[in-house]
Amino acid sequence: MRSVAEHQAVVAGLLAPAPVEEVPLPQARGRVLGADLTASIALPPFDNSAMDGYAVRAADVAGATEGDPVVLPVAADIPAGRTDVPPLEPGTAHRIMTGAPMPVGADAVVQVEFTDGGVDRVQIRHAPAAGTHVRTIGEDVPPGTVVLRAGTVLGAPQIGLAAAVGSATVPVRRPPHVLVLSTGSELVAPGTPLQPGQIYESNGPMLAAAVQDAGGHAELLRFVPDDVEAFTTVLQERIAEGVDLVLTSGGVSAGAYEVVKDGLTGRGVQFVRVAMQPGGPQGAGRLEIEGPGAGLPVVTLPGNPVSTQVSFEVFVRPALRAALGHPYPRRPSVTATLGERLTSPAGKRQFRRGILDAVDGTVREVGSPASHLLGALARADCLIVLPEDVTAAEVGDEVEVWLLDG
């Protein structure tokens, strides 16, 4: 029996770092930066006003007070965006707006609230020090600075920064193209009438969504029948068009109609049992076939819905995110206090669905350990991890908890 850590290493080793591609900045949200981004300009790119008010020489208004204002002629208006800014002569002021370039000769801005707002002449009732309300060139980012490191996940602030330094495109990791296959002759599409013995297919949509959430691109190929020849034919036809990973669910146990196991045994995919619950039967490897698709990574997951999703969380999600260069490929984990007694089989790492109380830091199981209870999984916001050497965890014990919304 393979340990969880051993199988994690096997799956992680299948996926090479994703290639880097340039994408337009508006399409980069949520993507992972594939190379350092360097500023070719300074931020701010020029000295500018931090306030609406009047650009002045601090020495000209040094004695200004509320009761004894300094009166200066207003020589020019400088709105934001003006490019032909005249110099400021001694003994004058320029009316200036936030973000507008500071005129040569000015070294301070008096905000409009400390003036009478004059257009031709202005009464200034405050004596600012030199540099007051002036944003200096490069004070945020000097030119040549690495503003975003490779591995950064691009959210709104990062996209804003890239735009501010003039990047129309950014280098990001290309999402791995994952072919998701669900096998089982009993599966039918949701929305169609069920016949006796049939069930609605849920693993495929669930895994496709999980792949997308991890940063990959999912292609769902549904309703592959429990027929080895049909399965291998469909698989080879599709992978000839190019994918980065094949992800299957079902058909990997010890039954008589285990189509995935029967079709891929001897073709580079190794089927093992992993010391975990749920999700014991697993498979992983590289396809040994002739022609297109040779060497393609394949990960096979068990078919019970909870086993499928937990296996994805434990093995596939961190491997996909590592290939994308995520700085934190694993789910965030915390230590929580157990709110109820739990038992676990010796020698197996259990992943129990749980709900974490953020107020008191306690965690309780939702549902039961059974691997078919998808409703409980949908209500869970975390996984409670019970190590292989733990057979019973008592109320008040501290346990590791994986946060599913992080």
Short mmCIF file of C-alpha atoms in Angstrom, two decimals:
data_model
loop_
_atom_site.label_atom_id
_atom_site.label_comp_id
_atom_site.label_asym_id
_atom_site.label_seq_id
_atom_site.Cartn_x
_atom_site.Cartn_y
_atom_site.Cartn_z
CA MET A 1 0.00 0.00 0.00
CA ARG A 2 1.35 3.40 -1.00
CA SER A 3 1.37 6.31 1.45
CA VAL A 4 -0.42 9.57 0.72
CA ALA A 5 2.90 11.43 0.52
CA GLU A 6 4.33 8.86 -1.91
CA HIS A 7 1.35 9.12 -4.25
CA GLN A 8 1.39 12.92 -4.03
CA ALA A 9 5.00 12.83 -5.22
CA VAL A 10 4.12 10.47 -8.09
CA VAL A 11 1.29 12.69 -9.34
CA ALA A 12 3.30 15.90 -8.89
CA GLY A 13 6.13 14.38 -10.93
CA LEU A 14 3.87 13.88 -13.93
CA LEU A 15 3.31 17.58 -14.63
CA ALA A 16 6.11 19.79 -15.90
CA PRO A 17 6.00 23.56 -15.38
CA ALA A 18 3.39 25.06 -17.67
CA PRO A 19 4.74 27.08 -20.61
CA VAL A 20 4.59 30.87 -20.54
CA GLU A 21 2.40 32.86 -22.90
CA GLU A 22 1.73 36.58 -23.34
CA VAL A 23 -1.89 37.61 -22.82
CA PRO A 24 -3.61 41.00 -22.96
CA LEU A 25 -3.84 42.54 -19.52
CA PRO A 26 -7.68 42.43 -19.34
CA GLN A 27 -7.50 38.64 -19.75
CA ALA A 28 -4.91 38.10 -17.02
CA ARG A 29 -7.07 38.15 -13.89
CA GLY A 30 -6.44 35.05 -11.79
CA ARG A 31 -3.51 33.93 -13.95
CA VAL A 32 -0.03 33.25 -12.56
CA LEU A 33 2.79 35.50 -13.70
CA GLY A 34 5.36 33.42 -15.57
CA ALA A 35 8.27 35.88 -15.45
CA ASP A 36 9.26 38.94 -13.45
CA LEU A 37 7.59 42.16 -14.58
CA THR A 38 9.93 45.16 -14.61
CA ALA A 39 8.83 48.78 -14.71
CA SER A 40 10.13 50.61 -17.76
CA ILE A 41 8.95 53.95 -16.33
CA ALA A 42 8.83 55.58 -12.93
CA LEU A 43 5.71 55.80 -10.79
CA PRO A 44 4.69 58.56 -10.64
CA PRO A 45 6.21 59.33 -14.05
CA PHE A 46 6.51 63.04 -13.14
CA ASP A 47 6.16 65.28 -10.10
CA ASN A 48 2.45 65.94 -9.62
CA SER A 49 -0.03 67.43 -7.21
CA ALA A 50 -1.65 65.27 -4.54
CA MET A 51 -4.43 67.82 -3.98
CA ASP A 52 -6.69 70.29 -5.74
CA GLY A 53 -5.26 73.69 -4.86
CA TYR A 54 -2.45 76.06 -5.80
CA ALA A 55 1.14 75.31 -6.76
CA VAL A 56 3.43 77.79 -5.01
CA ARG A 57 6.96 78.46 -3.91
CA ALA A 58 6.94 77.69 -0.18
CA ALA A 59 9.14 80.72 0.49
CA ASP A 60 6.52 83.04 -1.09
CA VAL A 61 3.81 82.04 1.41
CA ALA A 62 5.98 81.38 4.47
CA GLY A 63 4.13 83.96 6.56
CA ALA A 64 0.56 83.12 5.55
CA THR A 65 -1.96 82.66 8.36
CA GLU A 66 -5.71 82.55 8.70
CA GLY A 67 -5.77 86.12 9.97
CA ASP A 68 -3.06 87.46 7.68
CA PRO A 69 -3.28 85.70 4.28
CA VAL A 70 -0.76 86.10 1.48
CA VAL A 71 -2.29 87.28 -1.80
CA LEU A 72 -0.74 86.04 -5.05
CA PRO A 73 -1.74 86.48 -8.69
CA VAL A 74 -2.89 83.27 -10.38
CA ALA A 75 -0.75 83.00 -13.50
CA ALA A 76 -2.05 79.73 -14.99
CA ASP A 77 -4.48 76.86 -14.66
CA ILE A 78 -3.01 73.33 -14.65
CA PRO A 79 -5.66 70.62 -15.05
CA ALA A 80 -4.69 66.93 -15.00
CA GLY A 81 -3.41 65.91 -18.42
CA ARG A 82 -1.96 69.29 -19.41
CA THR A 83 1.36 68.78 -21.21
CA ASP A 84 2.47 72.39 -21.80
CA VAL A 85 2.86 73.46 -18.19
CA PRO A 86 4.46 76.94 -17.86
CA PRO A 87 7.10 77.51 -15.17
CA LEU A 88 6.04 79.18 -11.93
CA GLU A 89 7.54 82.65 -11.57
CA PRO A 90 8.43 83.95 -8.10
CA GLY A 91 5.55 85.72 -6.36
CA THR A 92 2.82 83.92 -8.34
CA ALA A 93 0.64 80.84 -7.98
CA HIS A 94 -0.78 78.32 -10.45
CA ARG A 95 -4.19 76.81 -9.82
CA ILE A 96 -3.60 73.05 -10.02
CA MET A 97 -5.72 69.88 -9.92
CA THR A 98 -4.97 66.50 -8.38
CA GLY A 99 -2.61 64.52 -10.60
CA ALA A 100 -1.57 67.47 -12.70
CA PRO A 101 2.15 68.05 -13.38
CA MET A 102 3.94 70.35 -10.97
CA PRO A 103 5.31 73.44 -12.74
CA VAL A 104 9.04 74.03 -12.70
CA GLY A 105 9.80 76.38 -9.81
CA ALA A 106 6.95 75.20 -7.55
CA ASP A 107 7.81 73.11 -4.50
CA ALA A 108 4.51 72.89 -2.59
CA VAL A 109 0.75 72.78 -3.04
CA VAL A 110 -1.70 74.68 -0.86
CA GLN A 111 -4.94 72.76 -0.85
CA VAL A 112 -7.96 74.76 -1.93
CA GLU A 113 -9.57 74.55 1.51
CA PHE A 114 -6.87 76.91 2.85
CA THR A 115 -7.61 79.59 0.20
CA ASP A 116 -10.50 81.68 -1.03
CA GLY A 117 -10.52 79.73 -4.32
CA GLY A 118 -9.63 82.76 -6.38
CA VAL A 119 -9.17 82.54 -10.15
CA ASP A 120 -7.27 85.74 -10.91
CA ARG A 121 -5.85 86.35 -7.44
CA VAL A 122 -5.84 83.95 -4.51
CA GLN A 123 -5.73 84.52 -0.78
CA ILE A 124 -3.56 81.85 0.86
CA ARG A 125 -4.13 81.32 4.57
CA HIS A 126 -1.67 78.49 5.20
CA ALA A 127 2.13 78.23 5.02
CA PRO A 128 3.07 74.76 3.74
CA ALA A 129 6.58 73.37 4.00
CA ALA A 130 8.43 72.56 0.79
CA GLY A 131 7.24 69.21 -0.57
CA THR A 132 3.75 69.44 0.92
CA HIS A 133 1.17 67.60 -1.22
CA VAL A 134 3.73 66.91 -3.95
CA ARG A 135 4.06 63.40 -5.37
CA THR A 136 7.63 63.12 -6.59
CA ILE A 137 8.74 61.20 -9.65
CA GLY A 138 9.53 57.56 -8.86
CA GLU A 139 8.57 57.76 -5.18
CA ASP A 140 6.35 54.69 -5.61
CA VAL A 141 8.34 52.75 -8.22
CA PRO A 142 11.75 53.81 -9.63
CA PRO A 143 12.31 52.80 -13.27
CA GLY A 144 13.90 49.37 -13.67
CA THR A 145 12.26 48.01 -10.52
CA VAL A 146 10.83 44.48 -10.54
CA VAL A 147 7.25 45.32 -9.61
CA LEU A 148 5.77 41.80 -9.76
CA ARG A 149 7.66 38.56 -9.25
CA ALA A 150 7.11 35.37 -11.23
CA GLY A 151 4.58 33.23 -9.39
CA THR A 152 2.38 36.19 -8.46
CA VAL A 153 -1.34 35.50 -8.85
CA LEU A 154 -2.75 38.47 -10.73
CA GLY A 155 -5.65 40.08 -8.93
CA ALA A 156 -7.08 43.57 -9.29
CA PRO A 157 -4.20 45.46 -7.57
CA GLN A 158 -1.54 43.57 -9.55
CA ILE A 159 -3.33 44.23 -12.85
CA GLY A 160 -3.63 47.88 -11.89
CA LEU A 161 0.10 48.06 -11.20
CA ALA A 162 0.97 46.36 -14.49
CA ALA A 163 -1.21 48.85 -16.34
CA ALA A 164 0.31 51.78 -14.47
CA VAL A 165 3.82 50.86 -15.64
CA GLY A 166 2.57 50.57 -19.22
CA SER A 167 2.25 46.80 -19.73
CA ALA A 168 -0.37 46.03 -22.36
CA THR A 169 0.37 42.31 -22.06
CA VAL A 170 1.83 40.14 -19.32
CA PRO A 171 3.68 36.80 -19.37
CA VAL A 172 1.58 34.18 -17.60
CA ARG A 173 1.62 30.41 -17.26
CA ARG A 174 -0.65 28.70 -19.77
CA PRO A 175 -3.43 26.75 -18.03
CA PRO A 176 -2.87 22.99 -18.34
CA HIS A 177 -5.43 21.43 -20.69
CA VAL A 178 -7.06 18.62 -18.73
CA LEU A 179 -9.26 16.00 -20.39
CA VAL A 180 -11.84 14.85 -17.83
CA LEU A 181 -13.42 11.44 -18.50
CA SER A 182 -16.24 9.85 -16.56
CA THR A 183 -16.77 6.14 -17.20
CA GLY A 184 -19.82 4.06 -16.42
CA SER A 185 -22.66 2.64 -18.46
CA GLU A 186 -25.03 3.61 -15.66
CA LEU A 187 -24.41 7.34 -16.14
CA VAL A 188 -26.86 9.66 -17.87
CA ALA A 189 -26.97 13.41 -18.36
CA PRO A 190 -28.77 15.50 -15.73
CA GLY A 191 -32.17 16.59 -16.95
CA THR A 192 -33.02 13.37 -18.77
CA PRO A 193 -35.38 10.71 -17.32
CA LEU A 194 -33.69 8.02 -15.25
CA GLN A 195 -34.22 4.36 -16.07
CA PRO A 196 -33.92 1.70 -13.37
CA GLY A 197 -30.26 1.28 -12.44
CA GLN A 198 -29.17 4.62 -13.87
CA ILE A 199 -27.77 7.65 -12.07
CA TYR A 200 -27.07 11.21 -13.08
CA GLU A 201 -23.43 11.80 -13.92
CA SER A 202 -21.89 14.19 -11.39
CA ASN A 203 -18.17 13.41 -11.23
CA GLY A 204 -17.39 14.92 -14.62
CA PRO A 205 -18.92 18.35 -13.97
CA MET A 206 -17.48 18.33 -10.45
CA LEU A 207 -13.95 17.53 -11.62
CA ALA A 208 -14.16 19.97 -14.52
CA ALA A 209 -15.14 22.72 -12.09
CA ALA A 210 -12.33 21.70 -9.73
CA VAL A 211 -9.80 21.85 -12.57
CA GLN A 212 -11.01 25.34 -13.51
CA ASP A 213 -10.85 26.44 -9.88
CA ALA A 214 -7.25 25.21 -9.67
CA GLY A 215 -6.32 27.30 -12.71
CA GLY A 216 -6.49 24.67 -15.44
CA HIS A 217 -8.60 24.40 -18.59
CA ALA A 218 -11.04 21.49 -18.42
CA GLU A 219 -12.53 19.60 -21.32
CA LEU A 220 -15.30 17.26 -20.24
CA LEU A 221 -15.78 14.02 -22.17
CA ARG A 222 -18.84 12.30 -20.74
CA PHE A 223 -20.51 8.91 -20.74
CA VAL A 224 -17.68 6.64 -21.83
CA PRO A 225 -19.26 3.16 -21.57
CA ASP A 226 -17.86 0.28 -19.53
CA ASP A 227 -16.22 -1.23 -22.58
CA VAL A 228 -12.42 -1.42 -22.77
CA GLU A 229 -12.21 -1.14 -26.56
CA ALA A 230 -14.59 1.81 -26.66
CA PHE A 231 -12.75 3.50 -23.80
CA THR A 232 -9.29 3.16 -25.36
CA THR A 233 -10.57 4.20 -28.79
CA VAL A 234 -12.20 7.36 -27.45
CA LEU A 235 -9.14 8.15 -25.36
CA GLN A 236 -6.63 7.78 -28.19
CA GLU A 237 -8.77 9.77 -30.62
CA ARG A 238 -9.06 12.66 -28.21
CA ILE A 239 -5.49 12.81 -26.91
CA ALA A 240 -4.20 12.86 -30.49
CA GLU A 241 -5.53 16.43 -30.63
CA GLY A 242 -3.32 17.45 -27.71
CA VAL A 243 -3.94 17.66 -23.97
CA ASP A 244 -1.64 18.01 -20.96
CA LEU A 245 -3.33 15.60 -18.55
CA VAL A 246 -6.01 12.91 -18.66
CA LEU A 247 -8.10 12.75 -15.50
CA THR A 248 -10.55 9.88 -15.09
CA SER A 249 -13.02 8.89 -12.39
CA GLY A 250 -14.33 5.40 -11.82
CA GLY A 251 -13.27 2.04 -13.15
CA VAL A 252 -10.18 1.58 -10.96
CA SER A 253 -11.28 -0.83 -8.21
CA ALA A 254 -11.28 -4.62 -8.09
CA GLY A 255 -14.64 -5.31 -9.75
CA ALA A 256 -15.40 -7.17 -12.97
CA TYR A 257 -16.05 -4.06 -15.11
CA GLU A 258 -13.18 -1.75 -14.18
CA VAL A 259 -12.75 -0.30 -17.66
CA VAL A 260 -10.06 2.27 -16.82
CA LYS A 261 -7.92 -0.23 -14.98
CA ASP A 262 -8.40 -2.90 -17.64
CA GLY A 263 -7.75 -0.48 -20.49
CA LEU A 264 -4.61 1.18 -19.07
CA THR A 265 -2.87 -1.64 -17.22
CA GLY A 266 0.32 -2.45 -19.07
CA ARG A 267 0.27 0.93 -20.83
CA GLY A 268 2.35 2.89 -18.35
CA VAL A 269 -0.31 3.57 -15.73
CA GLN A 270 0.24 1.96 -12.35
CA PHE A 271 -2.76 1.13 -10.20
CA VAL A 272 -2.23 1.08 -6.45
CA ARG A 273 -4.01 1.34 -3.16
CA VAL A 274 -3.20 4.42 -1.11
CA ALA A 275 -3.38 4.41 2.68
CA MET A 276 -6.21 6.90 2.90
CA GLN A 277 -9.96 7.07 3.31
CA PRO A 278 -11.92 7.92 1.25
CA GLY A 279 -10.06 7.32 -2.00
CA GLY A 280 -8.00 4.15 -1.56
CA PRO A 281 -7.82 2.92 -5.20
CA GLN A 282 -5.71 5.26 -7.32
CA GLY A 283 -3.73 5.20 -10.54
CA ALA A 284 -1.09 7.39 -12.17
CA GLY A 285 1.50 7.21 -14.90
CA ARG A 286 2.42 8.13 -18.46
CA LEU A 287 0.75 6.48 -21.42
CA GLU A 288 2.94 3.99 -23.25
CA ILE A 289 1.39 4.00 -26.69
CA GLU A 290 2.55 4.61 -30.23
CA GLY A 291 1.93 7.89 -31.97
CA PRO A 292 0.34 11.08 -30.60
CA GLY A 293 -0.28 11.00 -26.87
CA ALA A 294 2.71 8.85 -26.00
CA GLY A 295 4.00 9.79 -22.56
CA LEU A 296 0.88 11.76 -21.71
CA PRO A 297 0.28 12.05 -17.94
CA VAL A 298 -2.76 10.15 -16.68
CA VAL A 299 -4.30 10.27 -13.21
CA THR A 300 -7.16 7.91 -12.43
CA LEU A 301 -9.43 8.59 -9.47
CA PRO A 302 -12.00 6.34 -7.79
CA GLY A 303 -15.64 6.66 -8.80
CA ASN A 304 -17.56 7.38 -5.60
CA PRO A 305 -18.20 11.15 -5.66
CA VAL A 306 -16.61 11.99 -2.31
CA SER A 307 -13.62 9.77 -3.06
CA THR A 308 -13.26 11.49 -6.40
CA GLN A 309 -13.29 15.03 -5.03
CA VAL A 310 -11.15 14.31 -1.98
CA SER A 311 -8.61 12.55 -4.21
CA PHE A 312 -8.53 15.58 -6.48
CA GLU A 313 -7.89 17.86 -3.48
CA VAL A 314 -5.13 15.65 -2.12
CA PHE A 315 -3.29 14.77 -5.34
CA VAL A 316 -4.36 16.67 -8.45
CA ARG A 317 -5.07 20.23 -7.31
CA PRO A 318 -1.63 20.79 -5.73
CA ALA A 319 0.08 19.26 -8.78
CA LEU A 320 -1.81 21.54 -11.19
CA ARG A 321 -1.10 24.64 -9.12
CA ALA A 322 2.57 23.73 -8.75
CA ALA A 323 2.82 23.36 -12.54
CA LEU A 324 1.33 26.85 -12.82
CA GLY A 325 3.97 28.24 -10.46
CA HIS A 326 1.59 29.10 -7.62
CA PRO A 327 3.57 30.12 -4.53
CA TYR A 328 1.15 28.13 -2.35
CA PRO A 329 -0.09 25.10 -4.31
CA ARG A 330 -1.79 23.42 -1.35
CA ARG A 331 -4.98 24.44 0.39
CA PRO A 332 -4.37 26.62 3.43
CA SER A 333 -4.49 24.63 6.64
CA VAL A 334 -5.17 25.63 10.23
CA THR A 335 -5.28 23.90 13.57
CA ALA A 336 -8.77 23.61 15.06
CA THR A 337 -10.30 22.13 18.18
CA LEU A 338 -12.40 19.05 17.60
CA GLY A 339 -16.00 19.50 18.70
CA GLU A 340 -16.91 15.81 18.68
CA ARG A 341 -15.27 12.42 19.00
CA LEU A 342 -14.08 10.81 15.77
CA THR A 343 -12.68 7.35 15.11
CA SER A 344 -10.45 6.30 12.25
CA PRO A 345 -9.07 3.00 10.91
CA ALA A 346 -5.45 2.29 11.85
CA GLY A 347 -2.91 2.80 9.11
CA LYS A 348 -5.03 5.09 6.93
CA ARG A 349 -5.10 8.87 6.72
CA GLN A 350 -8.70 10.02 6.89
CA PHE A 351 -10.11 13.13 5.28
CA ARG A 352 -13.45 13.89 6.93
CA ARG A 353 -15.82 16.57 5.70
CA GLY A 354 -16.22 19.30 8.27
CA ILE A 355 -17.62 22.69 9.15
CA LEU A 356 -15.31 25.11 10.96
CA ASP A 357 -16.72 27.58 13.44
CA ALA A 358 -14.68 30.70 12.82
CA VAL A 359 -15.81 32.23 16.12
CA ASP A 360 -14.61 29.61 18.61
CA GLY A 361 -12.23 27.68 16.34
CA THR A 362 -13.99 24.33 16.71
CA VAL A 363 -14.63 21.93 13.87
CA ARG A 364 -17.30 19.26 13.53
CA GLU A 365 -17.92 16.58 10.97
CA VAL A 366 -20.76 17.00 8.50
CA GLY A 367 -22.37 13.80 7.27
CA SER A 368 -20.44 10.59 7.83
CA PRO A 369 -17.25 9.02 6.43
CA ALA A 370 -19.26 7.26 3.68
CA SER A 371 -17.83 8.07 0.23
CA HIS A 372 -21.16 8.40 -1.57
CA LEU A 373 -22.61 11.25 0.51
CA LEU A 374 -22.17 14.13 -1.92
CA GLY A 375 -24.69 16.30 -0.09
CA ALA A 376 -22.46 16.41 2.98
CA LEU A 377 -19.45 17.32 0.85
CA ALA A 378 -21.36 20.24 -0.66
CA ARG A 379 -22.11 21.57 2.85
CA ALA A 380 -18.53 21.20 4.08
CA ASP A 381 -16.14 24.12 4.16
CA CYS A 382 -13.10 22.12 5.24
CA LEU A 383 -11.50 18.70 5.45
CA ILE A 384 -10.55 17.30 8.85
CA VAL A 385 -7.28 15.35 8.56
CA LEU A 386 -6.75 12.37 10.87
CA PRO A 387 -3.22 10.92 10.50
CA GLU A 388 -2.50 7.25 9.88
CA ASP A 389 -1.52 6.57 13.51
CA VAL A 390 -4.71 8.09 14.97
CA THR A 391 -7.54 5.67 15.68
CA ALA A 392 -9.58 8.00 17.89
CA ALA A 393 -9.66 11.78 18.31
CA GLU A 394 -11.46 13.15 21.34
CA VAL A 395 -13.46 16.30 21.96
CA GLY A 396 -10.98 19.11 22.58
CA ASP A 397 -8.14 17.52 20.60
CA GLU A 398 -6.37 19.73 18.10
CA VAL A 399 -6.62 18.57 14.50
CA GLU A 400 -5.33 19.72 11.13
CA VAL A 401 -8.02 21.28 8.94
CA TRP A 402 -7.78 22.09 5.23
CA LEU A 403 -9.81 25.15 4.25
CA LEU A 404 -11.73 24.46 1.05
CA ASP A 405 -12.50 28.08 0.28
CA GLY A 406 -8.90 29.29 0.31
#
